[in-house]
C-alpha cells in the first residue's frame, strides 16, 4: 500500500536520496511500503504498530526520554532488569525505528508536528483529553495533514462515564465480562496469561486503521478511530451471550471440571490429551471411539456397548465419569500423546495432544511454515527466537524488518530526514 497521491515534496526528496529503484523494489516486496506510522502508544498500543511495521510500513516509535513503560516490564533477559532487557518490549516493537520526545515540552511538541506532515497514521493511548491539552489531538493534527488517521486505544474509549478511568489488562477483562469465564468452578475467576485484552484491542484497532487508511487514500480525508479495550473484550465472550439469550442460562467456569464421560483432558505416558468422544455434539464420535477401543483390545471396553452410554444424562453422571476413567486411563498410561493423536486422527475421532511450550517450539508443522523467526540483536545485542505472523501473503510477505530499537536509536536519522523534507517543501513553494 502506498500513499502516492498524498506524498509531500519532502517525502519524494527523501525517496530520491535512497534511490527510486530501491523504493520500487521495496513496494514489490512489502504490502504497506510507503506508509508512515507514528507509534506514540506504549504498552497498550505497541502491538498494533508492530502489525503495520512487519508488513512494510515505516513505523517510528516515539518514546519519552526515560523510555516506554514497556521497557520496565518483566520478563527480562537473563532475569536482569535493564532499559534494553525487557522481552515484552523486544517482541512488541520489532521492525520499528525509535526516537525520544517529551510530549509535554513545547519544543518537542513542535518537532512532533513536523513529523505529522509526512505521516499517515498515529497510534496513541493517552488518557482522553491529554493529547488535546498538548495541542496534539486529532483535530489539531488533521489541520496539518488532512489525510491523517489517528488510532486511540484506551481502556473505555474517549467518551462515557468511565472514559477517564485507568485500567490494566485484568480490569478490562473483568469489566468486559471475559474474566468470569476463566478459572475453576469452585474458585475466583482467573486471568489468562499474556495481556489478552490489550492484544484484542490492538488487533481490532489495526483492522479499523487499515479500513480508515484505505478510505483516506481514496478521498484524501482521514478520521479518528476510538477503540475501547472493554468493548473489544465483550466481543470475545464466545457464546456466553447466546446461551443466556436462547436458554436463559448463564455460562459458568468449567476449568478442572469434566462435563461428560469420554470428553475432557486425560493423562498418558508423556503428558495429556484432549478427547471428545461423548456428550452433546460428540455422540456421533462415540461409535468410532468404542470400535477403536475394541480393536486395541482395551480391557473393559465391552461395557461401553451398553445402551446407557448413549444417553447424555448418564454421561454427565459421576458414575459414568468414574467408570470411563477406570477403563480408559490404564489403557492410555503407557501410550504417548503423539501415538494417541495419530491413532484417533486416522479414525476421525476428535483427539489432540496438550502441547507444552517445548512441543510448540519443536512442532514439525510450525517449523515447516517457518513460524518462529530468529531476530538478531533483539535485546541487549542477543539473538532471540520469536513467534512470527499467523498469515502468509504470497506476493508481499510479512517479515521482521529489524530488531526493536534501542532507546533513541534513530533520533539523528529521523531528524535528518525531517530536515530534508522541510527544505524540499520550501524549495517547491518558490519553484516556478
Coordinates of C-alpha atoms in Angstrom, one line a residue:
X1 CA 0.0 0.0 0.0
X2 CA 1.3 3.4 -0.9
X3 CA 0.0 6.9 -0.4
X4 CA 1.4 8.2 -3.7
X5 CA -1.3 10.8 -4.1
X6 CA -0.6 12.4 -0.8
X7 CA 3.2 12.3 -0.6
X8 CA 4.7 15.7 0.0
X9 CA 7.8 17.0 -1.7
X10 CA 9.9 16.3 1.3
X11 CA 9.0 12.6 1.2
X12 CA 9.7 12.4 -2.5
X13 CA 13.0 14.1 -2.0
X14 CA 13.9 11.5 0.7
X15 CA 12.9 8.6 -1.6
X16 CA 15.2 10.0 -4.3
X17 CA 18.0 10.0 -1.7
X18 CA 17.7 6.3 -1.2
X19 CA 17.3 5.7 -5.0
X20 CA 14.0 5.3 -6.6
X21 CA 14.7 1.7 -7.8
X22 CA 15.2 0.7 -4.2
X23 CA 11.8 2.1 -3.4
X24 CA 10.1 0.3 -6.3
X25 CA 11.8 -2.9 -5.2
X26 CA 10.5 -2.3 -1.6
X27 CA 7.0 -1.8 -2.9
X28 CA 7.0 -5.1 -4.6
X29 CA 8.2 -6.9 -1.5
X30 CA 6.2 -5.2 1.3
X31 CA 2.5 -4.8 1.4
X32 CA 2.5 -1.5 3.3
X33 CA 5.7 0.1 1.8
X34 CA 5.3 3.8 1.6
X35 CA 3.1 4.1 4.7
X36 CA 4.4 6.2 7.6
X37 CA 3.2 5.5 11.1
X38 CA 4.0 7.3 14.4
X39 CA 3.6 5.0 17.3
X40 CA 3.2 7.1 20.5
X41 CA 1.4 4.4 22.3
X42 CA 3.4 2.5 24.9
X43 CA 2.3 -0.9 26.2
X44 CA -1.4 -0.5 25.3
X45 CA -0.8 0.0 21.6
X46 CA 2.7 -1.2 20.6
X47 CA 1.4 -4.4 19.1
X48 CA -0.8 -2.5 16.6
X49 CA 2.3 -0.7 15.5
X50 CA 4.2 -4.0 15.1
X51 CA 1.5 -5.3 12.8
X52 CA 2.0 -2.4 10.5
X53 CA 5.8 -2.4 10.7
X54 CA 6.1 -6.1 9.7
X55 CA 4.0 -5.6 6.6
X56 CA 6.5 -2.9 5.5
X57 CA 5.2 0.4 6.9
X58 CA 7.8 2.8 8.2
X59 CA 6.8 2.8 11.9
X60 CA 8.6 5.3 14.1
X61 CA 8.2 4.5 17.9
X62 CA 8.1 7.7 19.9
X63 CA 9.2 7.2 23.5
X64 CA 9.6 9.6 26.4
X65 CA 13.2 10.3 27.4
X66 CA 13.1 7.7 30.2
X67 CA 11.8 5.1 27.8
X68 CA 8.5 3.4 27.2
X69 CA 6.8 1.9 30.3
X70 CA 7.1 -1.4 28.5
X71 CA 10.9 -1.3 28.8
X72 CA 10.3 -1.6 32.5
X73 CA 8.1 -4.6 32.5
X74 CA 9.3 -8.2 33.0
X75 CA 10.2 -10.8 31.9
X76 CA 13.8 -9.6 31.4
X77 CA 16.6 -11.2 29.5
X78 CA 18.5 -13.4 32.0
X79 CA 16.1 -12.1 34.7
X80 CA 18.1 -8.9 34.9
X81 CA 16.2 -5.6 34.7
X82 CA 17.5 -3.1 32.2
X83 CA 16.4 -0.5 29.7
X84 CA 17.2 -2.9 26.8
X85 CA 16.4 -6.1 28.6
X86 CA 12.6 -6.4 28.5
X87 CA 11.5 -9.3 26.4
X88 CA 8.0 -7.9 26.1
X89 CA 9.4 -4.6 24.6
X90 CA 11.7 -6.6 22.3
X91 CA 8.8 -8.5 20.9
X92 CA 6.2 -5.8 20.6
X93 CA 8.5 -3.3 18.9
X94 CA 10.3 -5.3 16.2
X95 CA 10.7 -3.7 12.8
X96 CA 10.2 -0.1 14.2
X97 CA 12.6 2.8 14.2
X98 CA 12.8 4.7 17.5
X99 CA 13.1 8.3 18.7
X100 CA 12.6 10.1 22.0
X101 CA 10.4 13.1 22.6
X102 CA 8.9 14.7 25.7
X103 CA 5.3 15.4 24.5
X104 CA 4.8 17.7 27.5
X105 CA 7.6 20.0 26.3
X106 CA 6.6 22.7 23.8
X107 CA 9.7 22.3 21.7
X108 CA 9.2 18.5 21.3
X109 CA 5.5 19.1 20.6
X110 CA 6.6 21.3 17.6
X111 CA 9.0 18.6 16.5
X112 CA 6.2 16.0 16.5
X113 CA 4.1 18.4 14.4
X114 CA 6.9 18.4 11.9
X115 CA 6.8 14.7 11.6
X116 CA 3.0 14.7 11.2
X117 CA 3.2 16.5 7.9
X118 CA 4.5 13.3 6.3
X119 CA 2.6 10.8 8.5
X120 CA -0.4 8.6 7.5
X121 CA -1.3 7.0 10.9
X122 CA -0.8 8.0 14.5
X123 CA -1.3 5.4 17.3
X124 CA -1.7 6.8 20.8
X125 CA -3.0 5.5 24.1
X126 CA -3.0 8.7 26.3
X127 CA -5.8 9.4 28.8
X128 CA -8.7 11.0 26.9
X129 CA -8.1 14.8 26.8
X130 CA -4.3 14.5 27.3
X131 CA -3.5 14.9 23.7
X132 CA -5.8 17.9 23.4
X133 CA -4.1 19.6 26.4
X134 CA -0.9 19.3 24.4
X135 CA -2.4 20.7 21.3
X136 CA -1.8 17.3 19.6
X137 CA -5.4 15.9 19.4
X138 CA -6.8 14.7 16.1
X139 CA -8.5 18.0 15.2
X140 CA -5.2 19.9 15.6
X141 CA -3.1 17.3 13.8
X142 CA -5.6 16.9 10.9
X143 CA -5.2 20.6 10.1
X144 CA -1.5 19.8 9.3
X145 CA -2.3 16.6 7.5
X146 CA -5.9 16.3 6.3
X147 CA -5.5 12.7 5.3
X148 CA -4.2 11.7 8.7
X149 CA -5.7 8.7 10.6
X150 CA -5.4 8.6 14.4
X151 CA -5.9 5.4 16.3
X152 CA -6.7 5.9 20.0
X153 CA -6.7 2.8 22.2
X154 CA -7.9 3.3 25.8
X155 CA -9.5 1.2 28.5
X156 CA -13.0 2.5 28.0
X157 CA -12.9 4.8 24.9
X158 CA -12.9 8.5 24.6
X159 CA -16.5 9.1 25.9
X160 CA -18.8 7.9 28.7
X161 CA -18.6 8.0 32.5
X162 CA -15.6 5.6 32.5
X163 CA -13.6 7.4 29.9
X164 CA -11.1 8.8 32.4
X165 CA -10.8 5.7 34.5
X166 CA -7.4 4.0 34.5
X167 CA -7.2 0.3 33.9
X168 CA -4.8 -2.5 33.2
X169 CA -5.5 -5.7 31.2
X170 CA -7.2 -7.6 34.1
X171 CA -9.6 -4.7 34.7
X172 CA -10.7 -4.7 31.0
X173 CA -11.1 -8.5 31.2
X174 CA -13.3 -8.1 34.3
X175 CA -15.5 -5.3 33.1
X176 CA -15.7 -6.8 29.6
X177 CA -17.2 -10.0 31.1
X178 CA -14.5 -12.3 29.8
X179 CA -12.8 -12.8 33.2
X180 CA -16.0 -14.5 34.5
X181 CA -15.3 -17.5 32.2
X182 CA -11.7 -18.1 33.2
X183 CA -10.7 -20.4 36.0
X184 CA -12.2 -23.1 38.1
X185 CA -15.8 -23.5 39.1
X186 CA -15.1 -23.6 42.8
X187 CA -12.7 -20.6 42.9
X188 CA -12.4 -16.9 42.0
X189 CA -12.0 -16.1 38.3
X190 CA -8.5 -16.4 36.8
X191 CA -6.9 -14.1 34.3
X192 CA -5.5 -15.7 31.2
X193 CA -1.8 -15.0 30.5
X194 CA -0.4 -12.5 28.1
X195 CA -2.4 -9.3 28.2
X196 CA -5.2 -10.7 26.1
X197 CA -7.5 -7.7 26.5
X198 CA -4.7 -5.4 25.3
X199 CA -3.9 -7.6 22.3
X200 CA -7.6 -7.9 21.4
X201 CA -7.9 -4.1 21.3
X202 CA -4.8 -3.8 19.3
X203 CA -6.0 -6.3 16.6
X204 CA -9.4 -4.6 16.3
X205 CA -7.6 -1.2 16.2
X206 CA -5.2 -2.3 13.5
X207 CA -8.0 -3.6 11.3
X208 CA -10.1 -0.4 11.8
X209 CA -7.0 1.7 11.0
X210 CA -6.4 -0.2 7.7
X211 CA -10.0 0.5 6.7
X212 CA -9.7 4.2 7.6
X213 CA -6.3 4.4 5.7
X214 CA -7.9 2.9 2.6
X215 CA -10.7 5.5 2.8
X216 CA -8.2 8.2 3.3
X217 CA -6.3 7.1 0.3
X218 CA -9.4 7.2 -1.8
X219 CA -10.8 10.5 -0.5
X220 CA -7.8 12.4 1.0
X221 CA -9.6 12.7 4.3
X222 CA -8.6 10.9 7.4
X223 CA -10.5 10.1 10.6
X224 CA -10.2 9.4 14.3
X225 CA -10.6 5.8 15.5
X226 CA -11.8 5.4 19.1
X227 CA -11.1 1.8 20.4
X228 CA -12.4 0.7 23.8
X229 CA -10.5 -2.2 25.3
X230 CA -13.6 -3.1 27.3
X231 CA -15.7 -3.3 24.2
X232 CA -13.1 -5.3 22.4
X233 CA -13.2 -7.9 25.2
X234 CA -17.0 -8.0 25.1
X235 CA -16.7 -9.3 21.5
X236 CA -14.5 -12.2 22.8
X237 CA -17.3 -13.6 25.1
X238 CA -17.6 -16.7 22.8
X239 CA -21.2 -17.9 23.0
X240 CA -22.0 -16.7 26.6
X241 CA -24.5 -14.1 25.4
X242 CA -26.2 -16.6 23.1
X243 CA -26.5 -19.1 26.0
X244 CA -28.4 -16.6 28.0
X245 CA -30.5 -15.3 25.1
X246 CA -31.6 -18.8 23.8
X247 CA -31.6 -20.8 27.0
X248 CA -31.8 -18.3 29.9
X249 CA -28.7 -19.9 31.4
X250 CA -25.5 -18.1 32.5
X251 CA -22.3 -19.8 31.3
X252 CA -20.0 -20.9 34.2
X253 CA -16.4 -21.6 34.5
X254 CA -15.6 -25.2 33.6
X255 CA -11.8 -25.4 34.1
X256 CA -10.8 -28.5 36.0
X257 CA -14.3 -30.0 35.7
X258 CA -15.2 -32.8 33.4
X259 CA -18.6 -32.2 31.9
X260 CA -19.1 -35.6 30.2
X261 CA -17.6 -39.1 30.4
X262 CA -15.4 -39.5 27.4
X263 CA -14.9 -35.8 26.9
X264 CA -12.1 -34.0 28.7
X265 CA -8.4 -34.0 29.4
X266 CA -6.8 -37.3 30.2
X267 CA -3.3 -38.3 31.2
X268 CA -1.0 -40.5 29.2
X269 CA 2.7 -41.5 29.3
X270 CA 4.2 -38.1 28.4
X271 CA 1.5 -35.6 29.3
X272 CA -2.1 -35.2 28.4
X273 CA -4.5 -35.5 25.5
X274 CA -7.9 -33.9 25.0
X275 CA -10.6 -36.4 23.8
X276 CA -14.1 -35.5 22.7
X277 CA -15.9 -38.8 22.3
X278 CA -19.1 -38.4 24.4
X279 CA -21.7 -35.8 25.3
X280 CA -23.5 -33.1 23.5
X281 CA -22.2 -32.6 20.0
X282 CA -19.9 -35.7 20.3
X283 CA -22.3 -38.6 20.2
X284 CA -21.6 -39.2 16.5
X285 CA -18.0 -40.0 17.5
X286 CA -18.9 -42.4 20.2
X287 CA -19.3 -45.5 18.0
X288 CA -15.9 -44.8 16.3
X289 CA -14.3 -44.5 19.7
X290 CA -15.6 -47.7 21.2
X291 CA -14.6 -49.6 17.9
X292 CA -11.1 -48.1 18.3
X293 CA -11.0 -49.4 21.9
X294 CA -12.2 -52.8 20.9
X295 CA -9.7 -53.1 18.1
X296 CA -6.9 -52.3 20.6
X297 CA -8.2 -54.9 23.0
X298 CA -8.9 -52.4 25.7
X299 CA -9.7 -54.2 28.9
X300 CA -13.3 -53.4 29.9
X301 CA -14.2 -51.7 26.7
X302 CA -17.3 -54.0 26.2
X303 CA -19.0 -52.0 28.9
X304 CA -19.2 -49.0 26.6
X305 CA -21.6 -51.0 24.3
X306 CA -24.4 -50.9 26.9
X307 CA -27.3 -48.6 25.9
X308 CA -26.8 -46.2 28.9
X309 CA -23.6 -45.0 27.3
X310 CA -25.7 -43.4 24.5
X311 CA -27.6 -41.2 27.0
X312 CA -26.3 -37.7 27.7
X313 CA -27.8 -37.8 31.1
X314 CA -25.7 -40.8 32.1
X315 CA -22.6 -39.4 30.5
X316 CA -23.0 -36.3 32.8
X317 CA -23.2 -38.5 35.9
X318 CA -20.3 -39.0 38.4
X319 CA -20.7 -42.8 37.9
X320 CA -20.1 -42.6 34.2
X321 CA -17.1 -40.3 34.5
X322 CA -15.6 -42.6 37.1
X323 CA -16.1 -45.8 35.1
X324 CA -14.7 -44.2 31.9
X325 CA -11.6 -43.1 33.8
X326 CA -11.2 -46.6 35.4
X327 CA -11.2 -48.2 31.9
X328 CA -9.5 -45.6 29.7
X329 CA -6.7 -44.3 31.9
X330 CA -4.9 -47.6 32.4
X331 CA -5.0 -48.2 28.7
X332 CA -3.7 -44.7 27.9
X333 CA -1.0 -44.7 30.6
X334 CA 1.8 -46.5 28.5
X335 CA 0.9 -44.6 25.3
X336 CA 2.3 -41.3 24.2
X337 CA 0.1 -38.3 23.3
X338 CA 1.5 -38.4 19.7
X339 CA 0.5 -42.1 19.2
X340 CA -2.9 -41.5 20.7
X341 CA -3.4 -38.4 18.5
X342 CA -2.4 -40.1 15.2
X343 CA -4.5 -43.2 16.0
X344 CA -7.6 -41.2 16.8
X345 CA -6.9 -38.9 13.8
X346 CA -6.9 -42.0 11.5
X347 CA -10.3 -42.9 12.8
X348 CA -11.7 -39.3 12.5
X349 CA -12.1 -39.0 16.3
X350 CA -11.5 -35.6 17.9
X351 CA -8.4 -36.1 20.0
X352 CA -5.4 -33.7 20.3
X353 CA -2.2 -33.6 22.3
X354 CA -2.0 -30.9 25.0
X355 CA 1.2 -29.3 23.8
X356 CA 3.8 -27.7 26.1
X357 CA 5.9 -24.7 25.1
X358 CA 8.7 -27.1 24.1
X359 CA 6.3 -29.1 21.9
X360 CA 5.3 -25.9 20.1
X361 CA 8.9 -24.8 19.5
X362 CA 9.7 -28.3 18.1
X363 CA 6.4 -28.6 16.1
X364 CA 7.1 -30.1 12.7
X365 CA 4.0 -28.2 11.4
X366 CA 5.2 -24.8 12.6
X367 CA 8.8 -25.5 11.6
X368 CA 7.7 -26.3 8.0
X369 CA 5.9 -23.0 7.8
X370 CA 8.8 -21.0 9.3
X371 CA 6.6 -19.7 12.0
X372 CA 9.3 -18.9 14.5
X373 CA 12.0 -16.5 13.5
X374 CA 15.4 -15.6 14.9
X375 CA 15.8 -11.9 15.5
X376 CA 19.4 -10.8 15.7
X377 CA 20.2 -8.1 18.3
X378 CA 16.6 -8.3 19.7
X379 CA 17.5 -7.5 23.3
X380 CA 20.9 -6.4 24.7
X381 CA 22.5 -7.4 21.5
X382 CA 21.3 -11.0 21.8
X383 CA 19.5 -13.1 19.1
X384 CA 16.0 -14.2 20.3
X385 CA 13.6 -16.6 18.7
X386 CA 10.1 -15.1 18.4
X387 CA 6.7 -16.1 17.0
X388 CA 6.0 -14.9 13.5
X389 CA 2.8 -13.9 11.9
X390 CA -0.1 -16.4 11.6
X391 CA -0.7 -15.4 8.0
X392 CA 1.2 -15.6 4.7
X393 CA 0.9 -13.1 1.8
X394 CA 2.1 -14.8 -1.4
X395 CA 3.3 -11.6 -3.1
X396 CA 4.1 -9.2 -0.3
X397 CA 5.0 -11.4 2.7
X398 CA 5.3 -10.5 6.3
X399 CA 8.9 -10.2 7.7
X400 CA 10.8 -8.8 10.6
X401 CA 12.5 -5.7 9.3
X402 CA 14.8 -5.1 12.2
X403 CA 15.0 -5.7 16.0
X404 CA 13.3 -3.3 18.4
X405 CA 15.1 0.0 18.6
X406 CA 17.4 0.9 21.4
X407 CA 16.2 4.0 23.3
X408 CA 16.6 7.0 21.0
X409 CA 18.5 4.9 18.4
X410 CA 17.2 6.7 15.4
X411 CA 17.0 10.3 16.7
X412 CA 19.6 11.7 14.4
X413 CA 18.4 9.7 11.4
X414 CA 14.7 10.8 11.7
X415 CA 15.5 14.4 12.3
X416 CA 17.9 14.5 9.4
X417 CA 15.1 13.1 7.2
X418 CA 12.7 15.6 8.6
X419 CA 15.1 18.5 7.8
X420 CA 15.4 17.3 4.2
X421 CA 11.7 17.3 3.9
X422 CA 11.3 20.8 5.2
X423 CA 13.9 22.2 2.8
X424 CA 12.4 20.3 -0.2
X425 CA 8.9 21.6 0.6
X426 CA 10.2 25.1 0.9
X427 CA 12.0 24.9 -2.4
X428 CA 8.9 23.6 -4.1
X429 CA 6.9 26.6 -2.9
X430 CA 9.3 29.0 -4.7
X431 CA 9.8 26.9 -7.8
X432 CA 8.2 28.3 -11.0

